[in-house]
Short mmCIF file of C-alpha atoms and ligand atoms in Angstrom, two decimals:
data_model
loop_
_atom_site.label_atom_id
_atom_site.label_comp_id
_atom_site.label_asym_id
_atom_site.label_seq_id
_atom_site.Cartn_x
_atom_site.Cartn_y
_atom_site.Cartn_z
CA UNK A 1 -43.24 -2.37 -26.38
CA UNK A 2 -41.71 0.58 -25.58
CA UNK A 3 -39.33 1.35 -27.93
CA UNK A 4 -36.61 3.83 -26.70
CA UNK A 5 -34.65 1.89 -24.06
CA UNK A 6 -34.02 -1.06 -26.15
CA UNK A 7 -30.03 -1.27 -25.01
CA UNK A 8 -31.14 -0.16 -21.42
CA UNK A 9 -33.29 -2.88 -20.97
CA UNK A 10 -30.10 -5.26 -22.76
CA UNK A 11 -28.41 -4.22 -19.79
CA UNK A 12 -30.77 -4.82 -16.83
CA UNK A 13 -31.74 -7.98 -18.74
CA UNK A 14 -28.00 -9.03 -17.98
CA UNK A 15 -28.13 -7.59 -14.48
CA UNK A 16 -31.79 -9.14 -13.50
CA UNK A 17 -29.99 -12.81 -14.84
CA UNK A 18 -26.65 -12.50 -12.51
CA UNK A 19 -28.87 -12.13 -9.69
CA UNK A 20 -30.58 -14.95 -9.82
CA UNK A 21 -27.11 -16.56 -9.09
CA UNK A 22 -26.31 -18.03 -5.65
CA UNK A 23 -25.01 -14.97 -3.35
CA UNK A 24 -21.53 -16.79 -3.21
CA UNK A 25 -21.49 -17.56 -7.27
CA UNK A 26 -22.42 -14.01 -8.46
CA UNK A 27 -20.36 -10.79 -8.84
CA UNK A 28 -23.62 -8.07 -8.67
CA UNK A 29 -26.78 -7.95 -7.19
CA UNK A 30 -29.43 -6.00 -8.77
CA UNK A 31 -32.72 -6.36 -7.03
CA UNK A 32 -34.59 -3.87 -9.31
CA UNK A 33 -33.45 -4.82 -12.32
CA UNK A 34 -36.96 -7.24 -12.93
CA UNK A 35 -38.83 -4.26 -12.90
CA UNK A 36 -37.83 -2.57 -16.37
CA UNK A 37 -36.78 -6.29 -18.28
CA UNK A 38 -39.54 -7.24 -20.80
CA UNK A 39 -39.94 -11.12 -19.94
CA UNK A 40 -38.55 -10.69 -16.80
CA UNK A 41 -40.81 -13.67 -15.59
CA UNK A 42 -39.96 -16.24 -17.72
CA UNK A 43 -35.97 -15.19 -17.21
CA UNK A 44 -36.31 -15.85 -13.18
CA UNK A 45 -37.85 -19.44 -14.36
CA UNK A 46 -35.10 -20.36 -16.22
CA UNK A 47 -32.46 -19.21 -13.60
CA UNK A 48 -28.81 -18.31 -13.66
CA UNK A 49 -27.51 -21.04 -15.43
CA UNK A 50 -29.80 -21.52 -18.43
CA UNK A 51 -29.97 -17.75 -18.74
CA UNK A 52 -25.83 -17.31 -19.02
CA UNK A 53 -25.98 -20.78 -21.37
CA UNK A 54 -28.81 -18.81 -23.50
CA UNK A 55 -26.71 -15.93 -24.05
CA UNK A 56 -23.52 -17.91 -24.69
CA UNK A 57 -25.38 -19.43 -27.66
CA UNK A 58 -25.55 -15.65 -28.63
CA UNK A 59 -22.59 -14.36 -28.03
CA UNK A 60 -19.48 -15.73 -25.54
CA UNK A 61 -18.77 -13.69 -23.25
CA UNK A 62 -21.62 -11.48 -23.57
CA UNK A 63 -23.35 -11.94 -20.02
CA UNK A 64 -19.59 -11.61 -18.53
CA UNK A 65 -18.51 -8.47 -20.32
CA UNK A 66 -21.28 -6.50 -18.89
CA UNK A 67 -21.87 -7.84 -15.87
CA UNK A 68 -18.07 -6.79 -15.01
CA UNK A 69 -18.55 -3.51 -16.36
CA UNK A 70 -21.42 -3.11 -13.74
CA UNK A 71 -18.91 -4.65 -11.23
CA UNK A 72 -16.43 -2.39 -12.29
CA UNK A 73 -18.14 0.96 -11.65
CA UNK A 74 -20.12 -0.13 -8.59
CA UNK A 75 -16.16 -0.54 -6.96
CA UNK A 76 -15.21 2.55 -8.46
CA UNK A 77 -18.45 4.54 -6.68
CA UNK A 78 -17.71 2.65 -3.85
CA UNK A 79 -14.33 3.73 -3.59
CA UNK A 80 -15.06 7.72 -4.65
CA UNK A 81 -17.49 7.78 -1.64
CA UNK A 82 -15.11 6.31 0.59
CA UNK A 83 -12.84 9.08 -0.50
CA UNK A 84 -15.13 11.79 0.03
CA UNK A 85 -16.96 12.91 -3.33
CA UNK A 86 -20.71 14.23 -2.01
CA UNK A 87 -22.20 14.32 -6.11
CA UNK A 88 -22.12 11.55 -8.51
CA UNK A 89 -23.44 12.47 -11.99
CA UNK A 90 -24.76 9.30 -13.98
CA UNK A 91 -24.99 10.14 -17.50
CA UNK A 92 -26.81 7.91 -19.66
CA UNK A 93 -28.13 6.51 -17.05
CA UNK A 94 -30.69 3.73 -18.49
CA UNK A 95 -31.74 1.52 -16.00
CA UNK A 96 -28.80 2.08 -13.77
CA UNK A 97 -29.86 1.64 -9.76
CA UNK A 98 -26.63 2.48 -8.58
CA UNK A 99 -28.42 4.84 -6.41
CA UNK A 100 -30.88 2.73 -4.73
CA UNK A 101 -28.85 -0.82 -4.39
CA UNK A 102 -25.31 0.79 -3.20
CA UNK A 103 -25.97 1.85 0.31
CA UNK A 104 -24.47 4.79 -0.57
CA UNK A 105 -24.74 7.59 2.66
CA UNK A 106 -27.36 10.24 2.29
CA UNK A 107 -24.94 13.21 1.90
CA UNK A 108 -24.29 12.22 -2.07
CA UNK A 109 -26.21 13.92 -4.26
CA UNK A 110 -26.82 11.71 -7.08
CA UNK A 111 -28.15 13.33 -10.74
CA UNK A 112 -29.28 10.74 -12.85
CA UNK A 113 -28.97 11.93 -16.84
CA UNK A 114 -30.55 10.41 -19.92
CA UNK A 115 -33.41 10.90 -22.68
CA UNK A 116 -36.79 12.15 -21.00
CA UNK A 117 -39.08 9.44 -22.27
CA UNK A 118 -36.39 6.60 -20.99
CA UNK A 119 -36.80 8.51 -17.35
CA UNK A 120 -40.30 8.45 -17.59
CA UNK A 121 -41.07 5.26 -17.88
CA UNK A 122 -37.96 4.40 -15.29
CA UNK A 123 -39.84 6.39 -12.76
CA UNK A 124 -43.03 4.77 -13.04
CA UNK A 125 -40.99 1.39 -12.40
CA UNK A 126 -39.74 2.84 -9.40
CA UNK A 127 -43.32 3.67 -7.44
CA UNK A 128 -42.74 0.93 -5.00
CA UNK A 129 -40.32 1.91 -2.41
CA UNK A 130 -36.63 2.07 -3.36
CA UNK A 131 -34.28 3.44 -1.06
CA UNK A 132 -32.10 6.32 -1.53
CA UNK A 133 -34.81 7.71 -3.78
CA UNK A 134 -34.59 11.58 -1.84
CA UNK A 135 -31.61 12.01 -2.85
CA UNK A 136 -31.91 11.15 -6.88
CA UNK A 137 -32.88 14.26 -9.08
CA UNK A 138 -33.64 13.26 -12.60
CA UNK A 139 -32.30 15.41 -15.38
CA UNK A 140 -33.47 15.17 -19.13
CA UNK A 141 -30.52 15.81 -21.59
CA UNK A 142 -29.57 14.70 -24.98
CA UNK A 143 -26.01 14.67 -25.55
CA UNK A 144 -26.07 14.84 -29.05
CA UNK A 145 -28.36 18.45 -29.19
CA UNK A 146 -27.82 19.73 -25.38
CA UNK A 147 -24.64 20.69 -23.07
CA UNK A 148 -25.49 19.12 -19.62
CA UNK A 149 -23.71 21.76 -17.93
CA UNK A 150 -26.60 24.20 -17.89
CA UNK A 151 -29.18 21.44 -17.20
CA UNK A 152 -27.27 20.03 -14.08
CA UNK A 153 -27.01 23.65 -12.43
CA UNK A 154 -30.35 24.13 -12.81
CA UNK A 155 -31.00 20.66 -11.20
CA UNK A 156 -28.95 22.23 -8.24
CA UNK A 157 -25.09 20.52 -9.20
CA UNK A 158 -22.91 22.00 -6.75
CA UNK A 159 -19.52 23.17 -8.51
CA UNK A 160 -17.69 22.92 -5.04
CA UNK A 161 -18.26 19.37 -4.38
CA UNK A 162 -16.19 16.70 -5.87
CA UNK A 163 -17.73 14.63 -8.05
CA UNK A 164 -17.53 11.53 -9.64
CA UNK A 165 -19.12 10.87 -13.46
CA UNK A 166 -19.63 7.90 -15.37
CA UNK A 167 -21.07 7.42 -18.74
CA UNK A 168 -21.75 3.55 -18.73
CA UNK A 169 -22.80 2.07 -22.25
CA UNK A 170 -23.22 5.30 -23.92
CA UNK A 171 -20.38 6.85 -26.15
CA UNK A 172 -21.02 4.49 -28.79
CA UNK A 173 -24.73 5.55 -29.33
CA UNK A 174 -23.34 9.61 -29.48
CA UNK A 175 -21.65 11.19 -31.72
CA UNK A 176 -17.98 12.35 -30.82
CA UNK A 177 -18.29 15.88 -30.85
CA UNK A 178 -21.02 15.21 -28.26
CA UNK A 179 -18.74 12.89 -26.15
CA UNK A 180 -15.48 15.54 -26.28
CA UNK A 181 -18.47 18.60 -25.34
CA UNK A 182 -19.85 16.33 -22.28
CA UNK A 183 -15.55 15.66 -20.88
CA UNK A 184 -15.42 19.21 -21.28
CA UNK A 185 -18.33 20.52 -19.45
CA UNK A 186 -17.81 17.65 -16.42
CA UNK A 187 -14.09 19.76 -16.58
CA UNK A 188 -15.69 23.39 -16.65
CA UNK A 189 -18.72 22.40 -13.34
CA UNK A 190 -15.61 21.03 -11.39
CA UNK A 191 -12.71 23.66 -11.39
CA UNK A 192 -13.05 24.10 -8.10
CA UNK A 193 -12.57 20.49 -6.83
CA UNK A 194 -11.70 17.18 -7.69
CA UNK A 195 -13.63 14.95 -10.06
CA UNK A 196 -13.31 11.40 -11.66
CA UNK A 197 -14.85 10.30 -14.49
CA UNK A 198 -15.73 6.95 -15.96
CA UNK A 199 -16.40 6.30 -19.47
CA UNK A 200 -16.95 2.47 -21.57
CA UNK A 201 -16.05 2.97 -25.33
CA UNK A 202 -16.08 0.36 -28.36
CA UNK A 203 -12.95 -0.15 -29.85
CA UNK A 204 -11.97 1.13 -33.08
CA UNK A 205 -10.51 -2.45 -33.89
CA UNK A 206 -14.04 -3.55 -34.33
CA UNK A 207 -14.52 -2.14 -37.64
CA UNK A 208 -10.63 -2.24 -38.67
CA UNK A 209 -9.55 -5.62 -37.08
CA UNK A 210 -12.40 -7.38 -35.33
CA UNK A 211 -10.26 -10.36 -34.21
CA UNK A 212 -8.21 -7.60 -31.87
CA UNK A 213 -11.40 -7.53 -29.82
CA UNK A 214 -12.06 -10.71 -28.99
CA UNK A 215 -10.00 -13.74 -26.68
CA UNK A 216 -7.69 -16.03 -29.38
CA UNK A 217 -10.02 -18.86 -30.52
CA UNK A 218 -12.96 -16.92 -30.19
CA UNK A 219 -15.62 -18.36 -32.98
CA UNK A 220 -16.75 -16.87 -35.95
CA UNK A 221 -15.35 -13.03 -34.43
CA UNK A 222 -15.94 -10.93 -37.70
CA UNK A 223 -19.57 -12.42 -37.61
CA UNK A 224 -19.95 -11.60 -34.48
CA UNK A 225 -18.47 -8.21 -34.80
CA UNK A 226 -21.38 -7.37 -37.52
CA UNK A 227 -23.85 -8.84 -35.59
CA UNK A 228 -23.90 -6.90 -32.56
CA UNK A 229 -23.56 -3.78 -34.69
CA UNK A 230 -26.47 -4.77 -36.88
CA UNK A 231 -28.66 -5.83 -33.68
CA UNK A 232 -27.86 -2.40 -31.97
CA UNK A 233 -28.86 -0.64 -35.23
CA UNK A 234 -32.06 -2.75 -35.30
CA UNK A 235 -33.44 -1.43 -32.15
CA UNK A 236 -33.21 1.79 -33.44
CA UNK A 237 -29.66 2.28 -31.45
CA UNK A 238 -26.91 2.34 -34.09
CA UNK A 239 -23.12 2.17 -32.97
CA UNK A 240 -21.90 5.30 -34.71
CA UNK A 241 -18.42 6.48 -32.36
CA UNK A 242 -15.76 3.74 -32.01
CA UNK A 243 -12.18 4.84 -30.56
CA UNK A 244 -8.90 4.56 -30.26
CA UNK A 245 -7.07 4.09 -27.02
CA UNK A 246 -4.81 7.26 -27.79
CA UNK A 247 -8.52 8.78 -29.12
CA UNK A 248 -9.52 8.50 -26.07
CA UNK A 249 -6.89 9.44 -23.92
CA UNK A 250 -6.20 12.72 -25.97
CA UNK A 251 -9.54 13.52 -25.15
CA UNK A 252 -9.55 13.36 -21.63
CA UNK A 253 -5.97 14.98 -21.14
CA UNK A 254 -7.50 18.21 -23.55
CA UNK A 255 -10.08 18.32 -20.93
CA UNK A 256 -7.79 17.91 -18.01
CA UNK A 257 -7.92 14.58 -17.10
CA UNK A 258 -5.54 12.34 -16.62
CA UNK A 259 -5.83 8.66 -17.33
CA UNK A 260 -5.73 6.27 -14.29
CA UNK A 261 -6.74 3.07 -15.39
CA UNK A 262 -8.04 1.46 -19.15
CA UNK A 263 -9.22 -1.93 -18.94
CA UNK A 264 -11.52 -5.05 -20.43
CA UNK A 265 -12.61 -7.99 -19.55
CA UNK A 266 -9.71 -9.64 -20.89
CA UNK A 267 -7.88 -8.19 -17.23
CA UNK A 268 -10.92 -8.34 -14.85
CA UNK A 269 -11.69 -12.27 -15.56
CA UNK A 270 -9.13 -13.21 -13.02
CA UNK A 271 -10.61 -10.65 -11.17
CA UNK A 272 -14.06 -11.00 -10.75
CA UNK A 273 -15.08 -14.39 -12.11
CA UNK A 274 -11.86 -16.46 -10.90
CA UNK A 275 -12.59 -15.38 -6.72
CA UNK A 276 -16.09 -17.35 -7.77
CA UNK A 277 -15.13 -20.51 -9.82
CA UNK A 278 -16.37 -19.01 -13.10
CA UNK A 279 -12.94 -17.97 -14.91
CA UNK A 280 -13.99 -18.00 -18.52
CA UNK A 281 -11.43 -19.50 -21.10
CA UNK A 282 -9.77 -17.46 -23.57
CA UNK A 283 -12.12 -18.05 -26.44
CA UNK A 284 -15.04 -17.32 -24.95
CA UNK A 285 -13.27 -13.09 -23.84
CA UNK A 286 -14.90 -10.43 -25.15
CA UNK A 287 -12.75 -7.47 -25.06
CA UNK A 288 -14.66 -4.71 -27.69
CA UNK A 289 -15.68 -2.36 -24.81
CA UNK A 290 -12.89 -0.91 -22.62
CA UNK A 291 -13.98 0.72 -19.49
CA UNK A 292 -11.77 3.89 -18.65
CA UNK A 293 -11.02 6.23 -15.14
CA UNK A 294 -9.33 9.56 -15.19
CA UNK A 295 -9.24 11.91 -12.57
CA UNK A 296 -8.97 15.99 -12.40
C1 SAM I 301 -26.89 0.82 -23.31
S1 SAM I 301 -27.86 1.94 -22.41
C2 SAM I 301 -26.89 2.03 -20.95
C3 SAM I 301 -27.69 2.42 -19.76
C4 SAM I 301 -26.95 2.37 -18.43
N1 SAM I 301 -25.82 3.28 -18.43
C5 SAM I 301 -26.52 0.97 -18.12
O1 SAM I 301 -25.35 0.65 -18.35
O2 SAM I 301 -27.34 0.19 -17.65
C6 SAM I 301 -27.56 3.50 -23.20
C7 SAM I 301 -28.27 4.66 -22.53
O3 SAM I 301 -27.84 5.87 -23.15
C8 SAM I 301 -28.97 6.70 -23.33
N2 SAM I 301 -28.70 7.58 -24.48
C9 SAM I 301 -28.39 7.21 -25.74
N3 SAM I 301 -28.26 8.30 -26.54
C10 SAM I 301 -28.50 9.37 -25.75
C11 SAM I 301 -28.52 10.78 -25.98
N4 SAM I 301 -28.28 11.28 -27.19
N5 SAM I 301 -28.81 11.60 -24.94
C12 SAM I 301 -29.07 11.09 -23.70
N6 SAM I 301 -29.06 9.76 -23.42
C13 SAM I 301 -28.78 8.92 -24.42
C14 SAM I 301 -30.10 5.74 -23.61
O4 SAM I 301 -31.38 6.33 -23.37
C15 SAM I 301 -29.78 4.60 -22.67
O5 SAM I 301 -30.38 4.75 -21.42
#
């Protein structure tokens, strides 16, 4: 197996099993998701309901948490295009297929960032005809070693268009220096215009108060808190930056950007799932990950 994109095929795994829900029970649809899930097969013969009861077994809440963060950013580039941005940067981008299963119009430019080898073998999933696929250009950075400043205006980044960025799964996997250079340089390509950008993070409390981070009730929560830590460290993916809400927002204001909007799963439950019959009870809320939008 390929072993690079361990947590980006997590993540499609999660999106390929909410869309095998009935179109009126689920809250994405990703219909390329199969493509780049190891297994993906035996996951469409089990079906929605076995697949969310698997992953309950693992984790609560699991399934839920990041199929609302998907939810979550797909409204929030659905609502940027409406108000006019023409680029949208997607850094870390994994498995992401924002670009072919949004509709979004032709005149946004869409840059798609991540680790080479992870776009390689995303590409070679994506042979069969996908739409939008003109107007993706693919640009190989790592965070960690490379500014993607220089990288993107190479790739053709227009610094007058407004732009929207989100990093989606990713600042826990970088380190922080690398997080506060990548605000920075998504500040210095858009002086000249508005941007927005999107960013998940894992909550300090994880580490200093576990409980903090999940619904009340929740069972066995410092367990669980090691275990996902252990089992992203195990695929060769170690959570190494956890943050503080202040962390975070002192960050983004140094850069220029001003907080709009910091929320879990805890607040889009009654959101998302409720509309659909699936409102998931306290104990079962997993609220480690916050999912954050600031504007310039
Ligand atoms: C959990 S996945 C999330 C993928 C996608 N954003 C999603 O939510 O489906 C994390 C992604 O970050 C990328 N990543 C991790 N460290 C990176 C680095 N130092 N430079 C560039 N990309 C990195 C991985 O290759 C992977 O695609």
């Amino acid at each position: 197996m390929f072993k690079k994109d361990g947590t980006a095929q997590g993540v499609a795994k999660q999106r390929l099993i909410e869309t095998l829900a009935p179109s009126n029970k689920r809250i994405i649809s990703d219909p390329y998701a199969e493509r780049f899930v190891f297994g993906a097969g035996l996951i469409k013969l089990m079906g929605h309901p076995f697949a969310v009861w698997l992953t309950e077994q693992f984790m609560p809440g699991f399934h839920e948490h990041l199929i609302s963060r998907t939810r979550f950013i797909d409204d929030l580039v659905k609502k940027s295009v409406a108000n006019g941005i023409e680029q949208y940067v997607i850094l870390g981008a994994g498995y992401d297929t924002r670009a072919h299963r949004l509709g979004l119009p032709s005149q946004v430019k869409i840059f798609e960032v991540d680790q080479p080898d992870v776009q390689e073998r995303k590409r070679t999933k994506l042979t069969k005809v996908v739409p939008n696929i003109e107007n993706v250009t693919y640009v190989s950075v790592d965070f960690n070693h490379q500014s993607i400043s220089e990288r993107l205006l190479l790739a053709g980044f227009d610094q007058t268009k407004a732009t929207l960025f989100t990093l989606e799964g990713v600042s826990q996997y970088i380190s922080k220096a690398a997080l506060s250079l990548t605000i920075a340089q998504a500040a210095a390509l858009t002086t000249n215009n508005h941007s927005t950008f999107f960013l998940s993070y894992v909550d300090k409390n994880l580490d200093d108060d576990p409980s903090a981070c999940f619904g009340k009730g929740y069972p066995k929560a410092s367990k669980k808190a090691e275990m996902i830590k252990s089992l992203s460290a195990k695929v060769g993916e170690p959570w190494v930056s956890l943050f503080t809400a202040q962390e975070i927002e002192k960050l983004l204001s140094q850069h220029g950007f001003s907080l709009q909007e910091n929320t879990t799963l805890a607040d889009l439950n009654t959101v998302y799932f409720t509309p659909v019959g699936r409102t998931l009870p306290e104990h079962h809320i997993l609220k480690l990950e916050h999912f954050v939008i600031a504007n310039r």
